[in-house]
Every structure is written in C-alpha cells, then in structure tokens.
Amino acid sequence: MTRFPVRRVLLAPALVLTIGATAACGGSHPAAKASAARTVTAAPAPSSTSGTSGTASATPSATGPAPLTEAQLTLIATAITQAGAPGLKEDTSDQSTGVNDEKQKAGSGGAACETFLNALQAYSGTYGSSAEVDRGYDATTTNGQELVLLSLVSHTSAAAARRTVDDVRKSAKDCPHLTADLGGETGRMNLAPLSRPAMGDGSAVVRIGMTQGSTKELITTATAQVGSTTVNVFDISGSSYDYGAAEQVTKEAVTLLRNEYPQ
C-alpha cells in the first residue's frame, strides 16, 4: 500500500480512499490517525497556556537556541510513541524525514487558500523549514480505525515558526472553500477555524471537510509553535470531526519539546 509523508496528506487521494476501503473491510490503515479524545491520553499542557484563546499567541519562548536537528526531532517523535497512549500505535513502516520544498497551488479560492496549503505543510521556501520528522499511527477509537499523522518541523528561527502558525490561522479564516489537484483529480476542501485554548507558544486548529469524487473525509488539524519548532497533528475520520486526539497528541509533543529542549 502506498505511503505518504504527513505533509502530503491533503494532496494524496490514495490516502483518503484507503481510509474508507479499510474500514469497509474491517482492517486498519497503515498510517492511522486517532480521532477520539476518549481513547487517546497525553500529558497535560503546561499551565502557562491555560485559558489562552487559540485565536491569539501565548507568550513566545526565547529565541536564542539553535533550531533542533532531525536527530533531536526524531527523539521527540520516539518519546511520543513510547508514551503509550491508549489506542495509539505507531506504524513503523510509515515514517519519513525531509522538509517540504514543493510549493502548492490552489485551483480556486485565491491567495489565502494557497497560503493555507503551504503554511499547513511548512513549505521551506516561505517558512524556513530546516528539518522535519513525520510519523503515522494506527488508532483504535470508539469510532473505529482512525488515522493520526504527526509532523515535527524545525525552522530557522522562532519568528519563522510563529509565522507558520499565524498564517495557518489567518488564511483558514480568509479561505472558506478551496479546490486543489489531488494527484490528478480535483478535490474540494471546506475550512472552518476553531477557537481553542492555545497550545505551546501559539496554535491554530482547523476543521477540513475534504471531498474527492464520492469520497468524503473529516479532518481536524492542530498546528502549534514551541520556540523555533512547529508541531502539526492531523486527525482523519470518515464519520465525524474529533478535536480531542489532535489536541492531546499536540499537547504531548509540546510538553516533550519544552522539557527536553527548552527554547
């Protein structure tokens, strides 16, 4: 079965199609994404972000330390796996590294929609991505088999990481609908930014309803900044939006980054 890096999730029709196919067959997708807060447990967010609106950034971290290396990001990804969240199991065959250096184009929706696609995937030409580690997970939830996709991205500066989150947040508000070429077939996305308590130094949460042909998927994605690093978690379901898993896995990553590599 074809594998896709996390940053390609919005542009990979085979990924979307296989979610429905494996669910119908009673199997699990090899890059699964958890989508139930009831079944995924992660460390609580640091108290410094408590009660802060997701539509505004929390107090940024210091900008002194050098950007994290791929090896350091890998240690964080490994620690998330070892945390042993109920229902969440890493698929070791679904791993990738390397920054996104391909600028995406929106078929319709205008400049804001194109910004959304590229900010969400941390396009290196705009957001100074210097290292990236991606992981896929199988998750058994009360809704059945789901997909959890995690991306840890190191940027050349905290300002570049902050811009990534800010652009995801703002462009999602300015782009309610867009179309894009999903591997040779046009797909439609309906975006809805959510107002949630901030994670890390600032975060953005967006619901994405994606339709391609007869296939429909409900995606919740959370993007958070920790110094010069961003965390992106996709929660993909064929039946319902569920912010819980995206929030909990993001919080786990934020906590690990702050504890292991204070910035």
mmCIF file of C-alpha atoms in Angstrom:
data_model
loop_
_atom_site.group_PDB
_atom_site.id
_atom_site.type_symbol
_atom_site.label_atom_id
_atom_site.label_comp_id
_atom_site.label_asym_id
_atom_site.label_seq_id
_atom_site.Cartn_x
_atom_site.Cartn_y
_atom_site.Cartn_z
ATOM 1 C CA MET A 1 0.000 0.000 0.000
ATOM 2 C CA THR A 2 1.291 3.455 -0.878
ATOM 3 C CA ARG A 3 2.780 5.544 1.932
ATOM 4 C CA PHE A 4 2.573 9.307 2.139
ATOM 5 C CA PRO A 5 4.565 11.800 4.194
ATOM 6 C CA VAL A 6 2.484 13.755 6.689
ATOM 7 C CA ARG A 7 2.924 16.975 4.737
ATOM 8 C CA ARG A 8 1.289 15.344 1.705
ATOM 9 C CA VAL A 9 -1.918 14.323 3.475
ATOM 10 C CA LEU A 10 -4.022 16.996 1.780
ATOM 11 C CA LEU A 11 -2.622 16.147 -1.625
ATOM 12 C CA ALA A 12 -2.764 12.349 -1.522
ATOM 13 C CA PRO A 13 -6.047 10.930 -2.820
ATOM 14 C CA ALA A 14 -4.971 7.319 -2.310
ATOM 15 C CA LEU A 15 -4.597 8.015 1.404
ATOM 16 C CA VAL A 16 -8.156 9.264 1.626
ATOM 17 C CA LEU A 17 -9.557 6.467 -0.499
ATOM 18 C CA THR A 18 -7.890 3.730 1.529
ATOM 19 C CA ILE A 19 -9.375 5.004 4.776
ATOM 20 C CA GLY A 20 -12.854 4.135 3.598
ATOM 21 C CA ALA A 21 -11.727 0.925 1.928
ATOM 22 C CA THR A 22 -10.017 -0.485 5.010
ATOM 23 C CA ALA A 23 -12.928 0.482 7.229
ATOM 24 C CA ALA A 24 -15.293 -1.409 4.947
ATOM 25 C CA CYS A 25 -13.037 -4.467 5.081
ATOM 26 C CA GLY A 26 -12.653 -4.296 8.835
ATOM 27 C CA GLY A 27 -8.910 -3.668 8.567
ATOM 28 C CA SER A 28 -6.707 -0.806 9.663
ATOM 29 C CA HIS A 29 -4.887 1.740 7.540
ATOM 30 C CA PRO A 30 -1.100 1.629 7.826
ATOM 31 C CA ALA A 31 -0.811 5.341 8.610
ATOM 32 C CA ALA A 32 -3.689 5.595 11.031
ATOM 33 C CA LYS A 33 -4.781 8.738 12.799
ATOM 34 C CA ALA A 34 -6.550 8.703 16.195
ATOM 35 C CA SER A 35 -9.764 10.674 16.406
ATOM 36 C CA ALA A 36 -11.298 10.158 19.814
ATOM 37 C CA ALA A 37 -10.353 12.059 22.941
ATOM 38 C CA ARG A 38 -11.856 9.187 24.873
ATOM 39 C CA THR A 39 -9.195 6.777 23.643
ATOM 40 C CA VAL A 40 -6.016 8.845 23.392
ATOM 41 C CA THR A 41 -4.339 10.181 26.516
ATOM 42 C CA ALA A 42 -1.429 12.595 26.545
ATOM 43 C CA ALA A 43 0.392 14.780 29.031
ATOM 44 C CA PRO A 44 -1.451 17.936 30.122
ATOM 45 C CA ALA A 45 -0.479 21.230 28.589
ATOM 46 C CA PRO A 46 1.814 23.473 30.658
ATOM 47 C CA SER A 47 -0.140 25.781 32.948
ATOM 48 C CA SER A 48 1.311 28.858 31.223
ATOM 49 C CA THR A 49 -1.051 28.313 28.282
ATOM 50 C CA SER A 50 -4.119 27.653 30.376
ATOM 51 C CA GLY A 51 -7.147 29.651 29.346
ATOM 52 C CA THR A 52 -5.452 31.390 26.446
ATOM 53 C CA SER A 53 -7.563 31.713 23.322
ATOM 54 C CA GLY A 54 -6.444 29.741 20.288
ATOM 55 C CA THR A 55 -7.011 32.839 18.188
ATOM 56 C CA ALA A 56 -4.060 34.608 19.800
ATOM 57 C CA SER A 57 -0.495 33.570 20.553
ATOM 58 C CA ALA A 58 0.671 32.857 24.068
ATOM 59 C CA THR A 59 3.938 34.364 25.318
ATOM 60 C CA PRO A 60 6.679 33.231 22.896
ATOM 61 C CA SER A 61 9.703 31.229 24.010
ATOM 62 C CA ALA A 62 13.177 32.719 23.980
ATOM 63 C CA THR A 63 14.725 32.777 20.521
ATOM 64 C CA GLY A 64 18.364 32.078 21.467
ATOM 65 C CA PRO A 65 18.886 28.310 20.944
ATOM 66 C CA ALA A 66 19.740 26.904 17.525
ATOM 67 C CA PRO A 67 16.970 25.130 15.593
ATOM 68 C CA LEU A 68 16.545 21.477 16.502
ATOM 69 C CA THR A 69 18.190 18.900 14.276
ATOM 70 C CA GLU A 70 16.482 15.971 12.582
ATOM 71 C CA ALA A 71 18.010 13.672 15.206
ATOM 72 C CA GLN A 72 16.531 15.747 18.023
ATOM 73 C CA LEU A 73 13.107 15.796 16.383
ATOM 74 C CA THR A 74 13.333 12.024 15.990
ATOM 75 C CA LEU A 75 13.909 11.649 19.736
ATOM 76 C CA ILE A 76 10.722 13.604 20.421
ATOM 77 C CA ALA A 77 8.741 11.521 17.935
ATOM 78 C CA THR A 78 10.073 8.353 19.548
ATOM 79 C CA ALA A 79 9.132 9.607 23.016
ATOM 80 C CA ILE A 80 5.564 10.248 21.867
ATOM 81 C CA THR A 81 5.355 6.656 20.693
ATOM 82 C CA GLN A 82 6.806 5.367 23.955
ATOM 83 C CA ALA A 83 4.257 7.351 25.950
ATOM 84 C CA GLY A 84 1.904 4.504 25.087
ATOM 85 C CA ALA A 85 -1.326 6.448 24.645
ATOM 86 C CA PRO A 86 -4.260 4.009 24.738
ATOM 87 C CA GLY A 87 -5.484 3.181 21.257
ATOM 88 C CA LEU A 88 -2.472 4.759 19.526
ATOM 89 C CA LYS A 89 0.111 2.519 17.869
ATOM 90 C CA GLU A 90 2.930 3.699 15.623
ATOM 91 C CA ASP A 91 3.230 2.117 12.205
ATOM 92 C CA THR A 92 6.997 1.817 11.868
ATOM 93 C CA SER A 93 6.701 1.436 8.099
ATOM 94 C CA ASP A 94 5.071 4.869 7.843
ATOM 95 C CA GLN A 95 7.950 7.194 8.699
ATOM 96 C CA SER A 96 9.620 9.925 6.706
ATOM 97 C CA THR A 97 12.053 12.804 7.046
ATOM 98 C CA GLY A 98 12.984 15.793 4.911
ATOM 99 C CA VAL A 99 11.441 19.244 4.588
ATOM 100 C CA ASN A 100 8.721 20.163 2.125
ATOM 101 C CA ASP A 101 10.336 22.083 -0.739
ATOM 102 C CA GLU A 102 7.390 21.901 -3.152
ATOM 103 C CA LYS A 103 5.133 24.945 -3.250
ATOM 104 C CA GLN A 104 1.464 24.012 -3.534
ATOM 105 C CA LYS A 105 -1.091 25.698 -5.778
ATOM 106 C CA ALA A 106 -4.778 26.151 -5.064
ATOM 107 C CA GLY A 107 -7.074 25.538 -8.018
ATOM 108 C CA SER A 108 -9.591 28.017 -6.630
ATOM 109 C CA GLY A 109 -10.032 30.183 -3.571
ATOM 110 C CA GLY A 110 -7.326 32.757 -4.154
ATOM 111 C CA ALA A 111 -4.125 33.733 -2.387
ATOM 112 C CA ALA A 112 -5.368 32.971 1.131
ATOM 113 C CA CYS A 113 -6.119 29.377 0.167
ATOM 114 C CA GLU A 114 -2.691 28.922 -1.345
ATOM 115 C CA THR A 115 -1.154 30.336 1.824
ATOM 116 C CA PHE A 116 -3.145 27.838 3.862
ATOM 117 C CA LEU A 117 -1.883 24.851 1.872
ATOM 118 C CA ASN A 118 1.740 25.934 2.149
ATOM 119 C CA ALA A 119 1.664 27.030 5.795
ATOM 120 C CA LEU A 120 -0.033 23.808 6.853
ATOM 121 C CA GLN A 121 2.728 21.845 5.119
ATOM 122 C CA ALA A 122 5.536 24.196 6.260
ATOM 123 C CA TYR A 123 6.842 24.970 2.769
ATOM 124 C CA SER A 124 10.559 25.585 3.275
ATOM 125 C CA GLY A 125 10.790 28.416 0.745
ATOM 126 C CA THR A 126 8.435 30.562 2.824
ATOM 127 C CA TYR A 127 8.700 29.217 6.360
ATOM 128 C CA GLY A 128 12.393 28.396 6.694
ATOM 129 C CA SER A 129 11.947 24.711 7.434
ATOM 130 C CA SER A 130 15.343 23.178 8.196
ATOM 131 C CA ALA A 131 14.421 19.667 9.402
ATOM 132 C CA GLU A 132 11.275 17.553 9.526
ATOM 133 C CA VAL A 133 10.251 14.206 11.000
ATOM 134 C CA ASP A 134 6.901 12.584 10.152
ATOM 135 C CA ARG A 135 5.147 9.676 11.827
ATOM 136 C CA GLY A 136 1.973 7.722 11.108
ATOM 137 C CA TYR A 137 -0.121 5.904 13.690
ATOM 138 C CA ASP A 138 -2.834 3.298 13.838
ATOM 139 C CA ALA A 139 -5.545 4.191 16.319
ATOM 140 C CA THR A 140 -8.464 2.176 17.551
ATOM 141 C CA THR A 141 -11.199 4.508 18.761
ATOM 142 C CA THR A 142 -14.866 4.343 19.608
ATOM 143 C CA ASN A 143 -15.428 5.420 16.003
ATOM 144 C CA GLY A 144 -13.355 2.530 14.648
ATOM 145 C CA GLN A 145 -9.961 2.683 12.955
ATOM 146 C CA GLU A 146 -8.690 6.231 12.501
ATOM 147 C CA LEU A 147 -5.594 7.977 11.194
ATOM 148 C CA VAL A 148 -3.200 10.046 13.293
ATOM 149 C CA LEU A 149 -0.392 11.789 11.423
ATOM 150 C CA LEU A 150 2.291 13.761 13.252
ATOM 151 C CA SER A 151 4.796 16.207 11.786
ATOM 152 C CA LEU A 152 7.594 17.883 13.762
ATOM 153 C CA VAL A 153 9.269 20.725 11.855
ATOM 154 C CA SER A 154 12.323 22.749 12.832
ATOM 155 C CA HIS A 155 12.521 26.300 11.450
ATOM 156 C CA THR A 156 15.465 28.643 11.048
ATOM 157 C CA SER A 157 14.039 30.941 13.736
ATOM 158 C CA ALA A 158 11.222 31.271 16.236
ATOM 159 C CA ALA A 159 9.829 34.054 14.052
ATOM 160 C CA ALA A 160 9.549 31.657 11.101
ATOM 161 C CA ALA A 161 7.780 29.080 13.264
ATOM 162 C CA ARG A 162 5.426 31.743 14.609
ATOM 163 C CA ARG A 163 4.645 32.906 11.074
ATOM 164 C CA THR A 164 3.731 29.345 10.119
ATOM 165 C CA VAL A 165 1.104 29.127 12.863
ATOM 166 C CA ASP A 166 -0.154 32.666 12.260
ATOM 167 C CA ASP A 167 -0.552 32.018 8.531
ATOM 168 C CA VAL A 168 -2.484 28.787 9.130
ATOM 169 C CA ARG A 169 -4.823 30.639 11.487
ATOM 170 C CA LYS A 170 -5.400 33.731 9.355
ATOM 171 C CA SER A 171 -5.601 32.037 5.958
ATOM 172 C CA ALA A 172 -8.148 29.500 7.235
ATOM 173 C CA LYS A 173 -10.403 32.416 8.198
ATOM 174 C CA ASP A 174 -9.976 34.035 4.781
ATOM 175 C CA CYS A 175 -10.427 30.812 2.780
ATOM 176 C CA PRO A 176 -13.761 29.098 3.493
ATOM 177 C CA HIS A 177 -13.537 26.892 0.390
ATOM 178 C CA LEU A 178 -10.809 25.789 -1.998
ATOM 179 C CA THR A 179 -10.058 23.232 -4.658
ATOM 180 C CA ALA A 180 -6.712 21.607 -5.363
ATOM 181 C CA ASP A 181 -5.256 18.984 -7.657
ATOM 182 C CA LEU A 182 -5.113 15.825 -5.563
ATOM 183 C CA GLY A 183 -2.884 13.586 -7.610
ATOM 184 C CA GLY A 184 -4.602 14.264 -10.920
ATOM 185 C CA GLU A 185 -8.150 14.595 -9.619
ATOM 186 C CA THR A 186 -9.698 17.772 -8.238
ATOM 187 C CA GLY A 187 -10.596 17.752 -4.564
ATOM 188 C CA ARG A 188 -12.643 20.276 -2.613
ATOM 189 C CA MET A 189 -11.905 21.430 0.924
ATOM 190 C CA ASN A 190 -14.194 23.381 3.241
ATOM 191 C CA LEU A 191 -12.274 25.084 6.058
ATOM 192 C CA ALA A 192 -13.523 26.103 9.495
ATOM 193 C CA PRO A 193 -11.040 27.529 12.039
ATOM 194 C CA LEU A 194 -11.821 26.654 15.657
ATOM 195 C CA SER A 195 -11.282 28.852 18.700
ATOM 196 C CA ARG A 196 -9.482 26.676 21.245
ATOM 197 C CA PRO A 197 -7.110 27.307 24.177
ATOM 198 C CA ALA A 198 -3.604 27.934 22.869
ATOM 199 C CA MET A 199 -1.007 25.182 22.951
ATOM 200 C CA GLY A 200 2.703 25.926 23.133
ATOM 201 C CA ASP A 201 3.676 29.479 22.232
ATOM 202 C CA GLY A 202 0.636 29.746 19.980
ATOM 203 C CA SER A 203 -1.554 27.418 17.976
ATOM 204 C CA ALA A 204 -4.179 27.138 15.266
ATOM 205 C CA VAL A 205 -6.874 24.493 14.916
ATOM 206 C CA VAL A 206 -8.816 23.974 11.693
ATOM 207 C CA ARG A 207 -11.510 21.584 10.557
ATOM 208 C CA ILE A 208 -11.237 20.460 6.952
ATOM 209 C CA GLY A 209 -14.063 18.735 5.147
ATOM 210 C CA MET A 210 -12.452 17.120 2.104
ATOM 211 C CA THR A 211 -14.349 15.683 -0.839
ATOM 212 C CA GLN A 212 -12.868 13.919 -3.841
ATOM 213 C CA GLY A 213 -15.314 12.186 -6.129
ATOM 214 C CA SER A 214 -17.572 10.088 -3.913
ATOM 215 C CA THR A 215 -15.062 10.016 -1.048
ATOM 216 C CA LYS A 216 -15.527 12.334 1.922
ATOM 217 C CA GLU A 217 -13.200 12.686 4.897
ATOM 218 C CA LEU A 218 -13.420 14.822 8.030
ATOM 219 C CA ILE A 219 -10.061 16.193 9.153
ATOM 220 C CA THR A 220 -9.134 18.122 12.278
ATOM 221 C CA THR A 221 -5.633 19.557 12.311
ATOM 222 C CA ALA A 222 -3.726 21.335 15.073
ATOM 223 C CA THR A 223 -0.554 23.360 14.478
ATOM 224 C CA ALA A 224 1.450 24.639 17.458
ATOM 225 C CA GLN A 225 4.702 26.563 17.949
ATOM 226 C CA VAL A 226 7.376 25.803 20.543
ATOM 227 C CA GLY A 227 10.256 28.212 20.011
ATOM 228 C CA SER A 228 11.661 27.522 16.537
ATOM 229 C CA THR A 229 9.730 24.242 16.175
ATOM 230 C CA THR A 230 6.203 23.580 14.968
ATOM 231 C CA VAL A 231 4.038 20.562 15.703
ATOM 232 C CA ASN A 232 1.307 19.525 13.291
ATOM 233 C CA VAL A 233 -1.182 16.751 14.014
ATOM 234 C CA PHE A 234 -3.852 15.512 11.600
ATOM 235 C CA ASP A 235 -6.893 13.642 12.844
ATOM 236 C CA ILE A 236 -8.725 11.964 9.955
ATOM 237 C CA SER A 237 -12.117 10.307 10.204
ATOM 238 C CA GLY A 238 -14.682 9.096 7.740
ATOM 239 C CA SER A 239 -17.552 9.651 10.161
ATOM 240 C CA SER A 240 -17.050 12.644 12.479
ATOM 241 C CA TYR A 241 -14.783 15.530 13.409
ATOM 242 C CA ASP A 242 -12.915 14.905 16.648
ATOM 243 C CA TYR A 243 -10.590 17.556 18.016
ATOM 244 C CA GLY A 244 -9.728 15.528 21.112
ATOM 245 C CA ALA A 245 -6.971 13.336 19.680
ATOM 246 C CA ALA A 246 -5.342 16.171 17.746
ATOM 247 C CA GLU A 247 -5.276 18.264 20.915
ATOM 248 C CA GLN A 248 -3.898 15.530 23.134
ATOM 249 C CA VAL A 249 -1.123 14.400 20.796
ATOM 250 C CA THR A 250 -0.163 18.045 20.175
ATOM 251 C CA LYS A 251 -0.007 18.723 23.917
ATOM 252 C CA GLU A 252 2.163 15.653 24.405
ATOM 253 C CA ALA A 253 4.598 16.902 21.752
ATOM 254 C CA VAL A 254 4.615 20.432 23.198
ATOM 255 C CA THR A 255 5.364 19.128 26.691
ATOM 256 C CA LEU A 256 8.187 16.888 25.454
ATOM 257 C CA LEU A 257 9.752 19.694 23.424
ATOM 258 C CA ARG A 258 9.669 22.081 26.378
ATOM 259 C CA ASN A 259 11.075 19.518 28.791
ATOM 260 C CA GLU A 260 13.822 18.134 26.549
ATOM 261 C CA TYR A 261 14.844 21.215 24.570
ATOM 262 C CA PRO A 262 13.856 24.435 26.397
ATOM 263 C CA GLN A 263 13.856 27.320 23.941
#
